[in-house]
Every structure is written in structure tokens, then in C-alpha cells.
PDB file of C-alpha atoms and ligand atoms in Angstrom:
ATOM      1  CA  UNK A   1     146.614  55.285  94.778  1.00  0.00           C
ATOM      2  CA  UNK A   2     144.642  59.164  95.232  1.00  0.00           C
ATOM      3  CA  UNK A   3     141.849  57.273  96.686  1.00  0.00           C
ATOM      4  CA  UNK A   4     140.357  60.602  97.138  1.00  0.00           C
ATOM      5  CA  UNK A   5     140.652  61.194  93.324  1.00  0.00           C
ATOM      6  CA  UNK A   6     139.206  57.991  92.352  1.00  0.00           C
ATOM      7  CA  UNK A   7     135.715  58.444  94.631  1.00  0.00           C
ATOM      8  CA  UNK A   8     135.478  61.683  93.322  1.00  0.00           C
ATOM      9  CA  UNK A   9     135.711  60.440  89.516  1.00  0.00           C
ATOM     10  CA  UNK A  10     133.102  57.415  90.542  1.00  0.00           C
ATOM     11  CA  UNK A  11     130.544  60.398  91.996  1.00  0.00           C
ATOM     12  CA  UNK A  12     131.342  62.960  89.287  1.00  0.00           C
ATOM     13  CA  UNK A  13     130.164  60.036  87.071  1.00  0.00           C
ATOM     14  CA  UNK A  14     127.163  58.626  89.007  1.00  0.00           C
ATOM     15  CA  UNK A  15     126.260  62.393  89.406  1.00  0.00           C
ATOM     16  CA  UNK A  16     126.310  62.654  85.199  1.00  0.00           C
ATOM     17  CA  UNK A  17     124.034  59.850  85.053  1.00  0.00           C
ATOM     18  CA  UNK A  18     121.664  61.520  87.816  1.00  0.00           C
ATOM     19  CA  UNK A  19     121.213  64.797  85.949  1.00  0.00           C
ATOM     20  CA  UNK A  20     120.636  62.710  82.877  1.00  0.00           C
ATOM     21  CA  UNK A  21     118.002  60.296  84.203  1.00  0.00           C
ATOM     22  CA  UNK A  22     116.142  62.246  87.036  1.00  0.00           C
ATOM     23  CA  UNK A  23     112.983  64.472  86.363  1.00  0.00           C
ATOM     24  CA  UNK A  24     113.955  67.485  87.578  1.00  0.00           C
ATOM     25  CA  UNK A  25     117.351  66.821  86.009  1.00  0.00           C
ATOM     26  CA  UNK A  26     118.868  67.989  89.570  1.00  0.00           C
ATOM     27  CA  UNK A  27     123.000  68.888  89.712  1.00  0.00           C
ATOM     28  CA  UNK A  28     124.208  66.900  92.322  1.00  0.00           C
ATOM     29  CA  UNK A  29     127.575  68.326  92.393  1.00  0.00           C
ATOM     30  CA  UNK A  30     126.662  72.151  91.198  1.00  0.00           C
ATOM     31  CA  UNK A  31     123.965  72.776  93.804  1.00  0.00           C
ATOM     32  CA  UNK A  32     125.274  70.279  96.935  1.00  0.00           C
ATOM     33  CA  UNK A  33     128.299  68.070  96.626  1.00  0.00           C
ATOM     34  CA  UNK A  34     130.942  71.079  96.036  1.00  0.00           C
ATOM     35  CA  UNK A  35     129.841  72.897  98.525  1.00  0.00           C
ATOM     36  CA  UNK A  36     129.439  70.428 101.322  1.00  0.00           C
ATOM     37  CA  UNK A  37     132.967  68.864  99.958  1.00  0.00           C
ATOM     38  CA  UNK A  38     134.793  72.747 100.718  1.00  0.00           C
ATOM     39  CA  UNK A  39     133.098  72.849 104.070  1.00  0.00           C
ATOM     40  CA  UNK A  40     133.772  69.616 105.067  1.00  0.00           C
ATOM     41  CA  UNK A  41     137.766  70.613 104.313  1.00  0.00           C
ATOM     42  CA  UNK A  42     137.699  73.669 106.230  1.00  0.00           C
ATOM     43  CA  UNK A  43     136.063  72.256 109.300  1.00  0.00           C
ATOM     44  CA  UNK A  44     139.036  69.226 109.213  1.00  0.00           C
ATOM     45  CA  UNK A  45     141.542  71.663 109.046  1.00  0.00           C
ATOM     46  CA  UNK A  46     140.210  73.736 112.309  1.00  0.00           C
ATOM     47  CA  UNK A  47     138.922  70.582 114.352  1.00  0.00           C
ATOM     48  CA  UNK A  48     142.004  68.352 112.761  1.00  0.00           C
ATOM     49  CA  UNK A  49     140.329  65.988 111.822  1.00  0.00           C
ATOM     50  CA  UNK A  50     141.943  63.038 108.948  1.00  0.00           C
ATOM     51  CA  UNK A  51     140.833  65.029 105.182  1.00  0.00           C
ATOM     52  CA  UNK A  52     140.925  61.747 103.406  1.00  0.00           C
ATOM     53  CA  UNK A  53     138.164  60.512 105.407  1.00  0.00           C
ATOM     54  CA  UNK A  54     136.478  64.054 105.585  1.00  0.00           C
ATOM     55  CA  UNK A  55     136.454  64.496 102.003  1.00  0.00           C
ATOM     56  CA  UNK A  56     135.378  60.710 101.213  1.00  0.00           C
ATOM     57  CA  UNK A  57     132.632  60.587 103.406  1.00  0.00           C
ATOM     58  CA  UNK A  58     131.755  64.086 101.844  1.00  0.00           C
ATOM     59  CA  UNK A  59     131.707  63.034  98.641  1.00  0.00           C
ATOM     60  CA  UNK A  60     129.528  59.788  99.390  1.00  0.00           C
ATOM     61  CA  UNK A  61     127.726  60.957 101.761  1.00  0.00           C
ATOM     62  CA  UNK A  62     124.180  61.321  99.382  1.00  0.00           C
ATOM     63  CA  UNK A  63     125.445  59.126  97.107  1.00  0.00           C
ATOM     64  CA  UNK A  64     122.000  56.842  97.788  1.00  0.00           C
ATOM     65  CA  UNK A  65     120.059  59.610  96.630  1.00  0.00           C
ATOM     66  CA  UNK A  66     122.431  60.144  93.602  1.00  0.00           C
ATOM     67  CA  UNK A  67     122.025  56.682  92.414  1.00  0.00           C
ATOM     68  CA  UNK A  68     118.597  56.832  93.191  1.00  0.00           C
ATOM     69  CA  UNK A  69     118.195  53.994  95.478  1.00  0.00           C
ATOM     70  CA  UNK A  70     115.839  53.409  98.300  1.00  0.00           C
ATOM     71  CA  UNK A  71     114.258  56.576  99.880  1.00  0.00           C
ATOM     72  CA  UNK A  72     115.419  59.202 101.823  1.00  0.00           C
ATOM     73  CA  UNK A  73     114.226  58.744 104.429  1.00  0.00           C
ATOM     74  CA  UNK A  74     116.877  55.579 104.414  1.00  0.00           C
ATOM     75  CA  UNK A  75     119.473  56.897 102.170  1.00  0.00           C
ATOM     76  CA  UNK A  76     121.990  57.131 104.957  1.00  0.00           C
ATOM     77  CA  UNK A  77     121.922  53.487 105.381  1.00  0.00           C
ATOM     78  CA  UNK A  78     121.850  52.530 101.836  1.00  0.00           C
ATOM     79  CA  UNK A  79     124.502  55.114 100.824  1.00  0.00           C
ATOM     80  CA  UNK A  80     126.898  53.309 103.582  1.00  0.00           C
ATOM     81  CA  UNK A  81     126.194  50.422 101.812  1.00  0.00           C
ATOM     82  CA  UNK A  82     127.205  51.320  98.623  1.00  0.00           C
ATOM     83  CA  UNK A  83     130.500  53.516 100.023  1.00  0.00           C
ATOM     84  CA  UNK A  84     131.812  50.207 101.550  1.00  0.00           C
ATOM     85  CA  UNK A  85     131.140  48.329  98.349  1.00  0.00           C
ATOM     86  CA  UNK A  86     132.888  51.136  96.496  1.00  0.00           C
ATOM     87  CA  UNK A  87     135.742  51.421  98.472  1.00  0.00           C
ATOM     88  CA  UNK A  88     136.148  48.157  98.820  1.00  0.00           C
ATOM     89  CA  UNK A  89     136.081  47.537  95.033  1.00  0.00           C
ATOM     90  CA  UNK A  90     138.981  50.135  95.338  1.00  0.00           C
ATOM     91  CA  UNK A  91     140.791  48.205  98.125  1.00  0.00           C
ATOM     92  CA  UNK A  92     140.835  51.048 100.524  1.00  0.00           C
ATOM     93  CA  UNK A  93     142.192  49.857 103.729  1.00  0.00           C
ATOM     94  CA  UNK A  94     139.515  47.962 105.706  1.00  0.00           C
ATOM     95  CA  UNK A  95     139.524  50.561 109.210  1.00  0.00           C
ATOM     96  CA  UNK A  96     139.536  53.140 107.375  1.00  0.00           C
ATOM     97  CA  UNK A  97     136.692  52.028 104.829  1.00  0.00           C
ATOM     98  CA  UNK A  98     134.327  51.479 108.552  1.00  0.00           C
ATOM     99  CA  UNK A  99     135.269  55.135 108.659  1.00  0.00           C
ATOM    100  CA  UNK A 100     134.192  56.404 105.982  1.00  0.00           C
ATOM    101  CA  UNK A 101     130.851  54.394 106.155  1.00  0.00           C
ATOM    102  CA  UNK A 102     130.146  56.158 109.705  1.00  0.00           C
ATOM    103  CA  UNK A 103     130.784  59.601 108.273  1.00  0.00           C
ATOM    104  CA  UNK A 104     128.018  58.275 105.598  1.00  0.00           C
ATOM    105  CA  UNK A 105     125.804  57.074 107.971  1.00  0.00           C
ATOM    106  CA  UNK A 106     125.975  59.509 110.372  1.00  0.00           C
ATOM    107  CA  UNK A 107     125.646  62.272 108.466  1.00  0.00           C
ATOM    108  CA  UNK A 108     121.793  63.414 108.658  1.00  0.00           C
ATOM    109  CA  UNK A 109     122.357  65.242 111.965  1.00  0.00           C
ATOM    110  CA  UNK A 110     125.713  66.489 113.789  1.00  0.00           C
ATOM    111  CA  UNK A 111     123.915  65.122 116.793  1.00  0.00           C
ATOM    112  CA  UNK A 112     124.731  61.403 115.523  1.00  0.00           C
ATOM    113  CA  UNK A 113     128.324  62.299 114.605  1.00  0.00           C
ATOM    114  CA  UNK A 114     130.419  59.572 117.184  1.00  0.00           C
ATOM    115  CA  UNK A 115     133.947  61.528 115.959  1.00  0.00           C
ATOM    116  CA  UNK A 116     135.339  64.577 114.657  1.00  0.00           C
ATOM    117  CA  UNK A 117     135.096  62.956 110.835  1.00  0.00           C
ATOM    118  CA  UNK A 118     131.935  62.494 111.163  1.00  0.00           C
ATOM    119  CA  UNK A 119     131.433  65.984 112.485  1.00  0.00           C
ATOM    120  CA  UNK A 120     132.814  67.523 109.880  1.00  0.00           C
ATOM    121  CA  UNK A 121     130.694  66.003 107.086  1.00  0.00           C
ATOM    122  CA  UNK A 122     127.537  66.322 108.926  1.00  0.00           C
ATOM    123  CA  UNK A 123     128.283  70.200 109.715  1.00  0.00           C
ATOM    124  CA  UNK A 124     129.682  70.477 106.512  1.00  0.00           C
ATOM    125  CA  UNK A 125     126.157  69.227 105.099  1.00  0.00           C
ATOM    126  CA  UNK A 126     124.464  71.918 106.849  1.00  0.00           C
ATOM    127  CA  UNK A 127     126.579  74.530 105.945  1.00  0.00           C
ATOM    128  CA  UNK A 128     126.045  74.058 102.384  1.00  0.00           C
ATOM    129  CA  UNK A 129     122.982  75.175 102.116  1.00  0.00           C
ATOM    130  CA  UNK A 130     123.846  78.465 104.145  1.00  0.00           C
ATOM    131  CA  UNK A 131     126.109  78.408 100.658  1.00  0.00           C
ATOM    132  CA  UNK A 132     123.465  77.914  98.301  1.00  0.00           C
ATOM    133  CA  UNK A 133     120.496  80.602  99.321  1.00  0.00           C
ATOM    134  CA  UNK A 134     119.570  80.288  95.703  1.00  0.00           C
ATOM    135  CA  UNK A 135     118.350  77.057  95.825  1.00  0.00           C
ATOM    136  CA  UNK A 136     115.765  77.531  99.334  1.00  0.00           C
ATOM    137  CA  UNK A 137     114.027  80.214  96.521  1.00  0.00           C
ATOM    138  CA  UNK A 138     113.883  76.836  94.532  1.00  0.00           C
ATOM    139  CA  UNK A 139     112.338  74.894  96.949  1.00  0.00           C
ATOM    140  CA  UNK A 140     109.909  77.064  98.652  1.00  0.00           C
ATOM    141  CA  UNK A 141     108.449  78.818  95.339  1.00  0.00           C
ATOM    142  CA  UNK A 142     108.850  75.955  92.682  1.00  0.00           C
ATOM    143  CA  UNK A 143     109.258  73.108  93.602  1.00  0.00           C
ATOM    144  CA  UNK A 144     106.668  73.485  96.325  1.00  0.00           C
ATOM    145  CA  UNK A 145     104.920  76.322  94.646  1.00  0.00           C
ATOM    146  CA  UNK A 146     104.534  78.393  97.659  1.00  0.00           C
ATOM    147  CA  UNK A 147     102.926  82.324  98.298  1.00  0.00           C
ATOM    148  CA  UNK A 148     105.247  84.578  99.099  1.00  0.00           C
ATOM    149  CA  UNK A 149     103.793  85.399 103.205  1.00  0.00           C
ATOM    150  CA  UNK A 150     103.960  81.232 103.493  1.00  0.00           C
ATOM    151  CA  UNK A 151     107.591  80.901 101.539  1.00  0.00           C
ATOM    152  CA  UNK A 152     109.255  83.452 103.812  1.00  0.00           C
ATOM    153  CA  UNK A 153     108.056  81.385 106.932  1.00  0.00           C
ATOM    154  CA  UNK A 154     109.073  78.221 105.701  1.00  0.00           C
ATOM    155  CA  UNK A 155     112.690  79.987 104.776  1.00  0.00           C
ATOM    156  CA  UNK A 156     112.608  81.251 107.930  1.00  0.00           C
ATOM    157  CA  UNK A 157     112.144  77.445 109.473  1.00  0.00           C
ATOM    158  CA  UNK A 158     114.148  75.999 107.586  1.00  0.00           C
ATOM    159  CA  UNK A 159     117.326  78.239 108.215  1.00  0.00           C
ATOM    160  CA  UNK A 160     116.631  78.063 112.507  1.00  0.00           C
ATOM    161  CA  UNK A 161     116.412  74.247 112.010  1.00  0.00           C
ATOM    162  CA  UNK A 162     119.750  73.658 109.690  1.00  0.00           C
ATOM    163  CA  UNK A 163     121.347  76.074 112.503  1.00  0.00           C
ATOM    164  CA  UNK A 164     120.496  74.091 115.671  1.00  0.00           C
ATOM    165  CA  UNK A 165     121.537  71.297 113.924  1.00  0.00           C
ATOM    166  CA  UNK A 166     124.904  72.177 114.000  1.00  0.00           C
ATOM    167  CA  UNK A 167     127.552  71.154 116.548  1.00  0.00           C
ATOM    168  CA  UNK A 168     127.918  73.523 119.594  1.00  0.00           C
ATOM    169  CA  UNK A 169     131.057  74.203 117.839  1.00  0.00           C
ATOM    170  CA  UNK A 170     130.655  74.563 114.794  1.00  0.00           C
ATOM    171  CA  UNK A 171     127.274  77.047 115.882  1.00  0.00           C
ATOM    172  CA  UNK A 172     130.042  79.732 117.579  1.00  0.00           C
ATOM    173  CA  UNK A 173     132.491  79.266 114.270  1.00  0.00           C
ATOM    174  CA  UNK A 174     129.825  80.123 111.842  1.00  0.00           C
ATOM    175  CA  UNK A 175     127.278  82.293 114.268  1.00  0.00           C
ATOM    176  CA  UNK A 176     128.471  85.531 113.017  1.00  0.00           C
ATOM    177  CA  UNK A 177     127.796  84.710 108.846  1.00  0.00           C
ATOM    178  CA  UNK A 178     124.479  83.189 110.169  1.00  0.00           C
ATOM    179  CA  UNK A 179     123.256  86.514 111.421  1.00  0.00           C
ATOM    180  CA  UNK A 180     124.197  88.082 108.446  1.00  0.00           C
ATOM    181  CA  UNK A 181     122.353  85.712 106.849  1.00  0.00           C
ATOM    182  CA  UNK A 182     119.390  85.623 108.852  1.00  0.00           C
ATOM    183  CA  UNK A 183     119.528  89.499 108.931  1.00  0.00           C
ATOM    184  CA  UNK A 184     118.986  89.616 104.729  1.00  0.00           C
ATOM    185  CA  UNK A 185     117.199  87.107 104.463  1.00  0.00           C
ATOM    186  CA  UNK A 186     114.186  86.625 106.214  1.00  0.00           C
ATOM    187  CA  UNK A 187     111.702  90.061 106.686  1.00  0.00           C
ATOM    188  CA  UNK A 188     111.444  91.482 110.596  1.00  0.00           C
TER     189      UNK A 188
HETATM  190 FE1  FE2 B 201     121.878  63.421 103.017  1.00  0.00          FE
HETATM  191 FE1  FE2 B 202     123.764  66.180 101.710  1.00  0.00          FE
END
């Protein structure tokens, strides 16, 4: 069985329902999933880590928030949850489905990552919004209605925080593009 293909039709569809149901009708896969799901790949090629458990865990790894349940301030515990009962519905070999659940639960910060899987999806998380600049605008000036003086500091913030949260390695792989970024982006 393409396990891989079968979690991604299960999210593609939980994602549908999301956009359907949720106020601000948000695009899981459009604005996050996709993106974190490519990085994810390309840091399991370099750092060899397994890609069926990269791309798994990538594409569960929110899938609390996605199916709205609990907080998220918890939704790395609840999404592991629900990725074990999912892959287990699929019959996904049992080691490898504790796998995937620490790449879930691990995920908020590369600083909780135990092994290279989990490194990957929690880097890859934070590298996905380097991918989506687009969406800070969103955040800063509508959804939290910000001034412009108080929207570029926050940007600012926000950007130094998702980069220290990298891995070491991962920080001297993508330190270049970050500068770049940080160069355009954010006012001297
Ligand atoms: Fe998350
Ligand atoms: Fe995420």
C-alpha cells in the first residue's frame, strides 16, 4: 500500500472540510501543509533521514488544528493522537506508526526533535513560513489589525524567533536565503 498516498488523501480531505467549516475559511494545504511537506523532503534527502516518515509526520503534523480539536496550545499531543489512530486504521507497521507520532509530537520546536525525522518536520515547519511572506502581511495587518511602525516590529520578531528555532544545522543550510530575507523585508 502508498501509505504516503493514503495520509495525504485523508488530510487533503480533512483539510476540505476545514476551509468549509472554519471562520476565516483558512487553506490548510495552500498556505502551510505544501510547503512544510517540500521542506520536510529536502531536509531528508540532505540529513538522510527515512521520507516515508518525513513526509507522514509532515503531513499530520497540524492535523489537530485541521480537525479542529483541542487548542493549540495542545495540538501536538492531540494531533499524535489522532496520527496513531489513523495509521493504525491503515495498518501501518506498529514501529514505524511510534515514529511518525514523535515527528507529530515533537514538532513545535527543533529543540524537542529526539531524531533526524523529527528534525526534519520540525525545521521543515519553520521554514515554511520563510516560504509564505505573504501570509505574516496577513497576520500582522488583518488578522491582528496592526499599524504599520508596530507590524514591521512584530515581522521583525517573528522572523528572529522562527530562525533560532531552527537546528544548528539547518540555521548554516538556510542562513544565506534568511539574510536575503531579512535584508527585504524588515526596514534598517
Ligand atoms: Fe503545529
Ligand atoms: Fe505547522
Amino acid at each position: 500500500m502508498d501509505y504516503v498516498k493514503e495520509v495525504e488523501n485523508y488530510v487533503m480531505d480533512r483539510i476540505k472540510w476545514h476551509k468549509e467549516t472554519a471562520d476565516d475559511h483558512f487553506d490548510f494545504w495552500n498556505e502551510h501543509i505544501k510547503y512544510v511537506y517540500t521542506e520536510a523532503i529536502k531536509l531528508a534527502e540532505k540529513y538522510n533521514a527515512d521520507s516515508e516518515i518525513v513526509k507522514i509526520g509532515a503531513l499530520l503534523h497540524d492535523i489537530a488544528l485541521i480537525n479542529k480539536v483541542g487548542t493549540k496550545v495542545d495540538h501536538h499531543i492531540n494531533g499524535a493522537k489522532i496520527a496513531a489512530e489513523v495509521l493504525t486504521k491503515l495498518q501501518y507497521p506498529h514501529n514505524r506508526i511510534q515514529r511518525v507520532v514523535g515527528c507529530v509530537y515533537n514538532h513545535r520546536s527543533s529543540k524537542n526533535a529526539t531524531n533526524i525525522d523529527e528534525l526534519c518536520v520540525a525545521d521543515g515547519d519553520i521554514l515554511a513560513h520563510f516560504d509564505n511572506i505573504p501570509m505574516l502581511f496577513d497576520i500582522m495587518f488583518n488578522v491582528r489589525g496592526m499599524q504599520l511602525a508596530e507590524g514591521r516590529e512584530e515581522m521583525k520578531k517573528y522572523i528572529e524567533k522562527d530562525y533560532n528555532d531552527l537546528s544548528d544545522r539547518t540555521k548554516k543550510v538556510f542562513k544565506d536565503r534568511y539574510e536575503v530575507i531579512k535584508d527585504v523585508l524588515i526596514a534598517k
